[in-house]
Coordinates of N, CA and C in Angstrom, one line a residue:
X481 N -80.3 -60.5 208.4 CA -81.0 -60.3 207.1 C -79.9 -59.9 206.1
X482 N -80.2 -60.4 205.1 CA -78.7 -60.5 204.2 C -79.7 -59.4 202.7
X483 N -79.0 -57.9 202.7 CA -79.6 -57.0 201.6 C -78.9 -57.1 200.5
X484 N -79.5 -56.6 199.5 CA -78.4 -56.5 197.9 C -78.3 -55.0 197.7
X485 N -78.6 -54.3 198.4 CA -78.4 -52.8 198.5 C -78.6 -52.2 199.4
X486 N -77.4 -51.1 199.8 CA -77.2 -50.9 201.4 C -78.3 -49.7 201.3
X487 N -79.0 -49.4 200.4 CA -80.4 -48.3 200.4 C -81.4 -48.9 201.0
X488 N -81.5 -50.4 201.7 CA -82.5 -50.9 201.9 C -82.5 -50.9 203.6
X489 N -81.4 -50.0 203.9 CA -81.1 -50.9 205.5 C -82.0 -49.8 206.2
X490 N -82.2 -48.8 205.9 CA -83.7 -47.7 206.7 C -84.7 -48.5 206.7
X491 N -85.2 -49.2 205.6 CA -86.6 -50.3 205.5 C -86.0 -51.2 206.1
X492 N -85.5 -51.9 206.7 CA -85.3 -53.2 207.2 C -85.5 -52.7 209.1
X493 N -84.4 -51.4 209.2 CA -85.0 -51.3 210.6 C -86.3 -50.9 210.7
X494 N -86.9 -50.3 209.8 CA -88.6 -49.9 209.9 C -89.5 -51.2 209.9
X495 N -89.0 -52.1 209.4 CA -89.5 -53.5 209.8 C -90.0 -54.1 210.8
X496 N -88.4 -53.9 211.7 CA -88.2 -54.5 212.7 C -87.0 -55.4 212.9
X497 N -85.9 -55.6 211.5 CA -84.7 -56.3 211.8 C -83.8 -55.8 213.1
X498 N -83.2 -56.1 213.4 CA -81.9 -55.7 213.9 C -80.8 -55.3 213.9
X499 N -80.0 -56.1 213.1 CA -78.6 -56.3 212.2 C -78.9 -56.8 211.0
X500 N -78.4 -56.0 210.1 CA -78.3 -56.8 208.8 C -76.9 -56.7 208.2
X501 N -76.6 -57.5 207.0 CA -76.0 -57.6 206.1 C -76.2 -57.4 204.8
X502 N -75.2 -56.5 204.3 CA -75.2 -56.4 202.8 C -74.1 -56.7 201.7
X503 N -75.0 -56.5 200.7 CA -73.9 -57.2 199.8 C -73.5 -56.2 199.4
X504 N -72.1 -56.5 198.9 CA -71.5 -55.5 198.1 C -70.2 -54.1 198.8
X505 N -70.7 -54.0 200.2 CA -69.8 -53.1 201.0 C -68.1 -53.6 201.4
X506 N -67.4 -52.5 201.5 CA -66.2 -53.4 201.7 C -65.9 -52.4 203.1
X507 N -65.9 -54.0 204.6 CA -65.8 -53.1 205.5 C -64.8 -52.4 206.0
X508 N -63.6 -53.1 205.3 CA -62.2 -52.7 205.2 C -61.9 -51.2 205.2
X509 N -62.6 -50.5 204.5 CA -62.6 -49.8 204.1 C -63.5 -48.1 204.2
X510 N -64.6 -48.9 204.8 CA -65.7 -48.1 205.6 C -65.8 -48.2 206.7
X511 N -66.3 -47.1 207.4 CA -66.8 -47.3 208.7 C -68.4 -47.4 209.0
X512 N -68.7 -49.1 209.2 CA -70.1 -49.7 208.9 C -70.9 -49.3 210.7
X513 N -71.6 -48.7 210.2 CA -72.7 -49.0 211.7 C -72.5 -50.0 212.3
X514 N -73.0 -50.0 213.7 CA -72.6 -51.4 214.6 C -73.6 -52.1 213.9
X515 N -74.9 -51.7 213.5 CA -75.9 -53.1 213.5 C -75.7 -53.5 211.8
X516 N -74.2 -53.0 211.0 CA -74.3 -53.2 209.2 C -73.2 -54.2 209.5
X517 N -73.5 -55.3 208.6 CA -72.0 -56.1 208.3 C -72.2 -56.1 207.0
X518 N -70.9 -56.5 206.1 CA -70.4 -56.3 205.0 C -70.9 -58.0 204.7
X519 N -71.3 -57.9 203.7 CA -71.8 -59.4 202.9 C -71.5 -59.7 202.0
X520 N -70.2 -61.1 201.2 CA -69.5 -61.3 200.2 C -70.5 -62.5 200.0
X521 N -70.6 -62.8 198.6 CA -71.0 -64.5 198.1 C -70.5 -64.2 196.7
X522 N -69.7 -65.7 197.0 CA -69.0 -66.3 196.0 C -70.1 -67.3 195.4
X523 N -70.4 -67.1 194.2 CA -70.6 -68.5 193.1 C -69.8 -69.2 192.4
X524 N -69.2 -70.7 192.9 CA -68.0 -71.5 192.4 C -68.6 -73.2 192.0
X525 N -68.0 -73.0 190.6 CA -68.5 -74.7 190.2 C -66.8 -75.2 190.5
X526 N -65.8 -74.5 191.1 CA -64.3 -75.5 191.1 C -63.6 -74.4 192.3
X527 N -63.0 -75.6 193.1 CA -62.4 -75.2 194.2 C -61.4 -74.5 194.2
X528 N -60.3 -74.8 192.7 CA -59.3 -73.7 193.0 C -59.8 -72.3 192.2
X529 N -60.8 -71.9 192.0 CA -61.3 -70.7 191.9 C -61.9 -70.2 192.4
X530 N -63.0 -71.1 194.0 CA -63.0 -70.9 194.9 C -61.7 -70.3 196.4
X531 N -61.0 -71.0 196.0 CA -59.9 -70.6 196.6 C -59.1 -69.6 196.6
X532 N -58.8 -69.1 195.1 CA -59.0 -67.5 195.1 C -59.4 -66.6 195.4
X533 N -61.0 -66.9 195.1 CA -61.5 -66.3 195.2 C -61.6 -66.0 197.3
X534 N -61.6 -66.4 197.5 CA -61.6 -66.7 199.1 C -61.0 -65.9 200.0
X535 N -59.2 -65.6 198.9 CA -58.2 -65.3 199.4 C -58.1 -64.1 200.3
X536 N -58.4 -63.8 201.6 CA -58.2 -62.2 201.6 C -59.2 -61.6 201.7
X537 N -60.4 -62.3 201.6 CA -61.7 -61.6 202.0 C -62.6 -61.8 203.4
X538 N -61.7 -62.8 204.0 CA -62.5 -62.8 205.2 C -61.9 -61.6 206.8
X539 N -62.8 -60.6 207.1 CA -62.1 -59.8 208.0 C -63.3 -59.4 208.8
X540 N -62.9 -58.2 209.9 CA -64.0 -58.3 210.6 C -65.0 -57.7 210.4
X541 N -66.6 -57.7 210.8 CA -68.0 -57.5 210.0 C -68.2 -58.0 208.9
X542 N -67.6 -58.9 208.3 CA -67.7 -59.9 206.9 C -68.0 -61.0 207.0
X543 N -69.5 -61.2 206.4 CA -69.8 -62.6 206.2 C -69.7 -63.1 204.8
X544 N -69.2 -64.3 204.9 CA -68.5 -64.9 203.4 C -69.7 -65.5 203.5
X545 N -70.5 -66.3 202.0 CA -71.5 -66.9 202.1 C -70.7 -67.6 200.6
X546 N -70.8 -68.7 200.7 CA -71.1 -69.2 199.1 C -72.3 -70.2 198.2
X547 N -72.6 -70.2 197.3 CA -73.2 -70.5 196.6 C -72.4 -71.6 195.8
X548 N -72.1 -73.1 195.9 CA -71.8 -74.3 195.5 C -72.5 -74.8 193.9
X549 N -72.1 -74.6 193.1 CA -72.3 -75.1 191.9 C -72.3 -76.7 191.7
X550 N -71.6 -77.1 192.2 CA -71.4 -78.9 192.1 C -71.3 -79.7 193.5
X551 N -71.5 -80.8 193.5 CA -71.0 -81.2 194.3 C -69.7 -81.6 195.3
X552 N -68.5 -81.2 194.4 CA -67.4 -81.0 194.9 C -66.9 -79.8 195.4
X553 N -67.5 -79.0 195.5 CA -67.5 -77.6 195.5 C -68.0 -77.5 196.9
X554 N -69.1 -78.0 196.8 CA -70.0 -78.0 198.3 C -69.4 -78.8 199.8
X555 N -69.3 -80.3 198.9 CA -68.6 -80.7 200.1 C -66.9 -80.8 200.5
X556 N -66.4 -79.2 199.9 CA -65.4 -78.9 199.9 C -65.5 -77.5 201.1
X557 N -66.4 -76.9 200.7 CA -66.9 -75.5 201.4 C -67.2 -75.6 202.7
X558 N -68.1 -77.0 203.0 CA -68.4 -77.1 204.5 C -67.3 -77.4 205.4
X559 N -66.0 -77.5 205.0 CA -65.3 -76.9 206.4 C -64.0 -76.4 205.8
X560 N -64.3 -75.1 205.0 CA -63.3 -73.7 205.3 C -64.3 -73.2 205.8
X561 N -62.8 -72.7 206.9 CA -63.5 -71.7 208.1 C -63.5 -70.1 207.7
X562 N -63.0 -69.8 206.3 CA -63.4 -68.8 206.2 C -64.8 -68.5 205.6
X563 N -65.3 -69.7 205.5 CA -67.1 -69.8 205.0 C -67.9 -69.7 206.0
X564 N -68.6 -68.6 205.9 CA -69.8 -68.8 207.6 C -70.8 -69.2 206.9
X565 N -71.1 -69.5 205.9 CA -72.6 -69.8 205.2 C -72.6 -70.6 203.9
X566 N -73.4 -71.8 203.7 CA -73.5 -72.1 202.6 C -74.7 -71.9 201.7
X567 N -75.2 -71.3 200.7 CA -76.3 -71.0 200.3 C -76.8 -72.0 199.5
X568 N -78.4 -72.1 199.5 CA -78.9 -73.3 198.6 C -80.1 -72.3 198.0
X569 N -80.1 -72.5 196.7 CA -80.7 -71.5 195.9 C -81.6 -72.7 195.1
X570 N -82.7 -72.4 194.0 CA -83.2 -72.6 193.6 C -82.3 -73.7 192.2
X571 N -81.0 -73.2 191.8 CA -79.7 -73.9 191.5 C -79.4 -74.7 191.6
X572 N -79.3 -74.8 192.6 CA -78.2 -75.9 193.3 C -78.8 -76.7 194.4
X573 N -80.1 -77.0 194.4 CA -80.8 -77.1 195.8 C -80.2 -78.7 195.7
X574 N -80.0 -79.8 194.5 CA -79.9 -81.2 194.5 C -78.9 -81.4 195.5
X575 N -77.8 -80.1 195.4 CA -76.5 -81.0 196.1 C -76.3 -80.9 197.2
X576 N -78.0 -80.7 198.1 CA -77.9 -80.9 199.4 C -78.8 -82.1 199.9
X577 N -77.8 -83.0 200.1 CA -78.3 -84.4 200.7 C -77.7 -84.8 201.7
X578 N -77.9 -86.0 202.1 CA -77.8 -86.7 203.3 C -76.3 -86.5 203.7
X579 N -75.3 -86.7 202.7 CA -74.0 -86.6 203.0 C -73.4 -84.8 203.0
X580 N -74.0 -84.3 202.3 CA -73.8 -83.0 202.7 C -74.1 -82.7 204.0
X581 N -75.6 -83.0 204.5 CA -76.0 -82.7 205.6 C -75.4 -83.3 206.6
X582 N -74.3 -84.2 206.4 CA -73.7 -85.0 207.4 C -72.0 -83.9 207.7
X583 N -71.5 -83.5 206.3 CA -70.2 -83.0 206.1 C -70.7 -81.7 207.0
X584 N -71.3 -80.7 206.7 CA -72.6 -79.3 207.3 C -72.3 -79.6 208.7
X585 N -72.8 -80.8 209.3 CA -73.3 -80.8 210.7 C -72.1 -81.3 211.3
X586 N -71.2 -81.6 210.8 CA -69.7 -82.1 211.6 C -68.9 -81.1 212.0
X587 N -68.9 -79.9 210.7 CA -68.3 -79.0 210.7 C -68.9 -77.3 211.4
X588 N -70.0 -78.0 211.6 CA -71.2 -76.7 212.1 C -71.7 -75.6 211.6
X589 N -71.3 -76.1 209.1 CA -71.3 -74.8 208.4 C -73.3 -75.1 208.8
X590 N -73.5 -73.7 209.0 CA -75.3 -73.2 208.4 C -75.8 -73.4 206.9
X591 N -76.7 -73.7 206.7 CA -77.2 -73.8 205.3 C -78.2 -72.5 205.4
X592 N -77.7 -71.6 204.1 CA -78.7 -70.4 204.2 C -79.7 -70.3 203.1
X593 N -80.6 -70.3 203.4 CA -81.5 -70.0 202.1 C -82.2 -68.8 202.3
X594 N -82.3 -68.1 200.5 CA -83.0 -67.0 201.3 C -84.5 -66.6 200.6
X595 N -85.3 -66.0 201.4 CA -86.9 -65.9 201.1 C -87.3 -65.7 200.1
X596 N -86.2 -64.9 199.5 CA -86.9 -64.4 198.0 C -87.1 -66.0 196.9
X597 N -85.4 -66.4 197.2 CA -85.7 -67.9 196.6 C -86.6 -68.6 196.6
X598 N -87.1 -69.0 198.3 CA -88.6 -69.6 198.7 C -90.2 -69.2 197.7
X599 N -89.9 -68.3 198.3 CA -91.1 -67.0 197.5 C -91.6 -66.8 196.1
X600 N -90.0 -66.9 195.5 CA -90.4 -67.0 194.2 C -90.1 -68.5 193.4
X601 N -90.3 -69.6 194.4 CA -90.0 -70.7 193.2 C -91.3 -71.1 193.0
X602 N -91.2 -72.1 192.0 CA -92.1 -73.2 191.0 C -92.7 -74.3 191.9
X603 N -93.9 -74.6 191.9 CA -93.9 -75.7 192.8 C -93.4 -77.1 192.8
X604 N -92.7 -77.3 191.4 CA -91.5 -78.3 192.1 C -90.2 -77.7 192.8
X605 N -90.0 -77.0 192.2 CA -88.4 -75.9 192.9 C -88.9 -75.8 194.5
X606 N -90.3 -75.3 194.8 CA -90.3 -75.3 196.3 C -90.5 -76.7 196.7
X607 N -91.2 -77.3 196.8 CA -90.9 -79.4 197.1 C -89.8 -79.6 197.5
X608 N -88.6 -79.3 196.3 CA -86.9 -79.6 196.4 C -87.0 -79.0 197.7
X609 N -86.9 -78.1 197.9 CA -86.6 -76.2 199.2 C -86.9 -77.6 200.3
X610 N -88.3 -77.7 200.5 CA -89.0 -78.2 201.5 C -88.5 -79.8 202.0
X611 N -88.0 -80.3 200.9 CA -87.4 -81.9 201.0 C -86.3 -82.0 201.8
X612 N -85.3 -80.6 201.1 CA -84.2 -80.8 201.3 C -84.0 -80.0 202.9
X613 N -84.7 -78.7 203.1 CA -84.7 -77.8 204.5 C -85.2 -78.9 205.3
X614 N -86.1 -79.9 205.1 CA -86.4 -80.8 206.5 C -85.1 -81.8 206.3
X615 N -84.7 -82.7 205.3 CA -83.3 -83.0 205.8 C -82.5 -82.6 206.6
X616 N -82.3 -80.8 206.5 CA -81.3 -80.5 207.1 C -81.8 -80.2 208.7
X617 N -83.2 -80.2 209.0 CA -83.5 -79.9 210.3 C -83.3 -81.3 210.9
X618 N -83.5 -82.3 210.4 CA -83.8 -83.9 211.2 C -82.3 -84.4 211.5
X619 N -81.3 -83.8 210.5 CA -79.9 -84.0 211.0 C -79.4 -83.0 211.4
X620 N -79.9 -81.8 211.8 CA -79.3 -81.0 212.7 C -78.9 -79.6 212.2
X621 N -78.7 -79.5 211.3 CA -77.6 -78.7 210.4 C -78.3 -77.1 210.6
X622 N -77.8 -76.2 211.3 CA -77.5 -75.0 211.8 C -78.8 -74.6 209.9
X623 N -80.0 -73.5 210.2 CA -80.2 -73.2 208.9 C -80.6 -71.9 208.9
X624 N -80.7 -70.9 208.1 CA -80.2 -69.3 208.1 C -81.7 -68.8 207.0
X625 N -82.7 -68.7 207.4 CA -83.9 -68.0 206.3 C -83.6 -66.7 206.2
X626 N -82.8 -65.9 205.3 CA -82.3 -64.8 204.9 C -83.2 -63.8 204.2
X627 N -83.5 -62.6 203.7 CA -83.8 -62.0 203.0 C -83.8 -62.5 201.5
X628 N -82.4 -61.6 201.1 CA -82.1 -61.9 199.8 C -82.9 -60.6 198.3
X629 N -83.2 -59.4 199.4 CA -84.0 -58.8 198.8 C -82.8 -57.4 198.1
X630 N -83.8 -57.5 197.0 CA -82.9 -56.4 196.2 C -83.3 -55.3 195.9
X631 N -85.0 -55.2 196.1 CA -85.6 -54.3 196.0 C -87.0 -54.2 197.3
X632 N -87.5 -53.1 197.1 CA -88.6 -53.0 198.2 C -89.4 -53.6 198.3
X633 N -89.7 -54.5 197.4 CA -91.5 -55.0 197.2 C -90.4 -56.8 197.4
X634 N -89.4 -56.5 197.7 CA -88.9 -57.8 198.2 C -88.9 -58.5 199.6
X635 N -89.2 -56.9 200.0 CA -89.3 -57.5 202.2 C -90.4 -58.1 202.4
X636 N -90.3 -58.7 203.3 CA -91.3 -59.0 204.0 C -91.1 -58.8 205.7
X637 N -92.3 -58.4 206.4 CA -91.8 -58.2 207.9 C -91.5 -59.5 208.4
X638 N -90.5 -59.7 209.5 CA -90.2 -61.1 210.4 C -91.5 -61.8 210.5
X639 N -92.3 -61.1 211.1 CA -93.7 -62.2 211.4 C -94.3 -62.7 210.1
X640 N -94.1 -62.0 209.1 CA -94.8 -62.7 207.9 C -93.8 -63.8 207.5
X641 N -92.6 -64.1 207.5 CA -91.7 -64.7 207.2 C -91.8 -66.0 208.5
X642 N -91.5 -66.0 209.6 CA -91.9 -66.6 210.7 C -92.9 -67.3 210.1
X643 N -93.9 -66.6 210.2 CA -95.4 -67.8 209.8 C -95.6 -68.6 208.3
X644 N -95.2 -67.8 207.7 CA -94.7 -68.7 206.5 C -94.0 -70.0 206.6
X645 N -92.5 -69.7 207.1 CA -91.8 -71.2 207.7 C -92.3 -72.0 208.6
X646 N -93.0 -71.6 209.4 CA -93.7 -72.6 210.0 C -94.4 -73.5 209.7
X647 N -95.6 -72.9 209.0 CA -96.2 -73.6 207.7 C -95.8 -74.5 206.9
X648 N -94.6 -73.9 206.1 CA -94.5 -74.3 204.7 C -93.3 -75.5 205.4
X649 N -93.3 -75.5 206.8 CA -91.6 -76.4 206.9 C -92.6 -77.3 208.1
X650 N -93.6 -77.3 208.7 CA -93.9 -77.8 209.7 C -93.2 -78.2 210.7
X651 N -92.9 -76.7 211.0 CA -92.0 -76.8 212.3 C -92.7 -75.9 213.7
X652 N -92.4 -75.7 214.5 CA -92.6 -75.4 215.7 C -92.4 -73.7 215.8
X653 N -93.0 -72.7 216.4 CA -92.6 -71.2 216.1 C -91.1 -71.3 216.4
X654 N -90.5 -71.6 218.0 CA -89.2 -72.0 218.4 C -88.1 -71.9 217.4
X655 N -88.6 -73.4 216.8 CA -87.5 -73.8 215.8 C -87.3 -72.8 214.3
X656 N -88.5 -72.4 214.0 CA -89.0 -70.9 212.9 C -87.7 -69.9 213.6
X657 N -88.0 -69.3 214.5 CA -87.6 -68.1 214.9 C -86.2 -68.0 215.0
X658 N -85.4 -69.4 215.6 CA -84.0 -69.7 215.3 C -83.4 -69.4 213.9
X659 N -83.8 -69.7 213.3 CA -83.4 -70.1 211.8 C -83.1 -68.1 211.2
X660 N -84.4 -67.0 211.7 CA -84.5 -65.7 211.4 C -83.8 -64.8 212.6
X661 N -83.3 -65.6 213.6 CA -82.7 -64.8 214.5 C -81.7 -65.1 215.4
X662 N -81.4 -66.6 216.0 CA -80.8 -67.3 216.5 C -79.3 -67.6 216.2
X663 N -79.4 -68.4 214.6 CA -78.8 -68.4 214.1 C -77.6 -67.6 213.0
X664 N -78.6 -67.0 212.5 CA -78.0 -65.6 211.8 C -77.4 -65.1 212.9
X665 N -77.9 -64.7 214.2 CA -77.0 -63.9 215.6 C -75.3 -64.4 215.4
X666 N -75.4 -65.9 215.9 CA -74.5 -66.8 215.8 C -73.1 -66.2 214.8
X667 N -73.8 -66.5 213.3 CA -72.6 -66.2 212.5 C -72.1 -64.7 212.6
X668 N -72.9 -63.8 212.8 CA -72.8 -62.4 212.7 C -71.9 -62.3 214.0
X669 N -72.0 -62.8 215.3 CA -70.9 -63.0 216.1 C -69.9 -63.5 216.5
X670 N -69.3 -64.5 215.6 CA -68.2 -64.9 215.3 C -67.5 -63.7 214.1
X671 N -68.3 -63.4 213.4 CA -67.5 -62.4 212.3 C -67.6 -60.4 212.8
X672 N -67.7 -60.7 214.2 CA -67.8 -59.5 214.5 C -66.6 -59.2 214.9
X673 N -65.6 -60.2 215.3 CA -64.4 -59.9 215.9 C -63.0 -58.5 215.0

């Protein structure tokens, strides 16, 4: 579960999460609970500012997530390995297509989206969400339904979230539940080291 304030991580275990991530902590520097990782996202429309920006922030309990502004951006991100996540926002949802989802699934980056996005878009903005999340299921591509919440009246519990994606993605509970716990597990233990 990916937070925007580490005041939220009491409400997230009263939920029922597990492990979350937040933004804004530097684990370097703190000593994070076993179930807190430290959560960075970069927003980049050009790679050598990506690249900078990149430099030196990937360590252990840190999930790097980015947010791709362009196209070149994107299918640049899906294989640095210091990227465990690519986000698709209500933004940027166009520059996830066939060939992205091809670059994504070679390299085994996750595509994250997160709920609040879902939640709060327009019904063409969610269409895009829905066009483009089943692309990325039909080719494979690892995918991460996140939080994204910055305040309280932004949670929602797993099972509300669960049933929602099932629904709204016509998928199977299985393949739902992956996406809210499977996957997320995944990246969080590769960046645990």
């Amino acid at each position: 579960m990916w937070l925007k304030d580490y005041k939220l991580v009491d409400e997230a275990r009263r939920l029922g999460y597990k492990v979350v991530s937040v933004e804004g902590l530097d684990s370097g520097k703190a000593s994070l609970p076993p179930n807190v990782f430290s959560k960075v996202v970069v927003v980049s429309d050009s790679i050598s500012n990506l690249k900078s920006a990149l430099a030196g922030l990937k360590g252990p309990k840190t999930v790097v997530s980015v947010v791709p502004l362009n196209v070149e951006v994107a299918r640049w991100v899906a294989h640095d390995r210091r990227v465990d996540s690519i986000v698709m926002t209500s933004r940027n949802q166009v520059l996830f297509d066939k060939k992205q989802a091809s670059v994504m699934k070679y390299y085994d980056k996750p595509l994250e989206v997160p709920f609040t996005e879902i939640r709060g878009a327009t019904e063409n903005s969610l269409a895009g969400f829905v066009k483009r999340l089943k692309l990325m299921i039909s080719r494979k591509v690892p995918i991460i339904i996140s939080s994204g919440a910055s305040g309280i009246l932004e949670y929602h519990h797993p099972l509300v979230v669960l049933s929602f994606i099932v629904k709204l993605l016509d998928v199977d509970y299985e393949a739902a539940k992956a996406m809210l716990s499977t996957n997320p597990y995944k990246v969080l233990t590769r960046t645990a080291i």
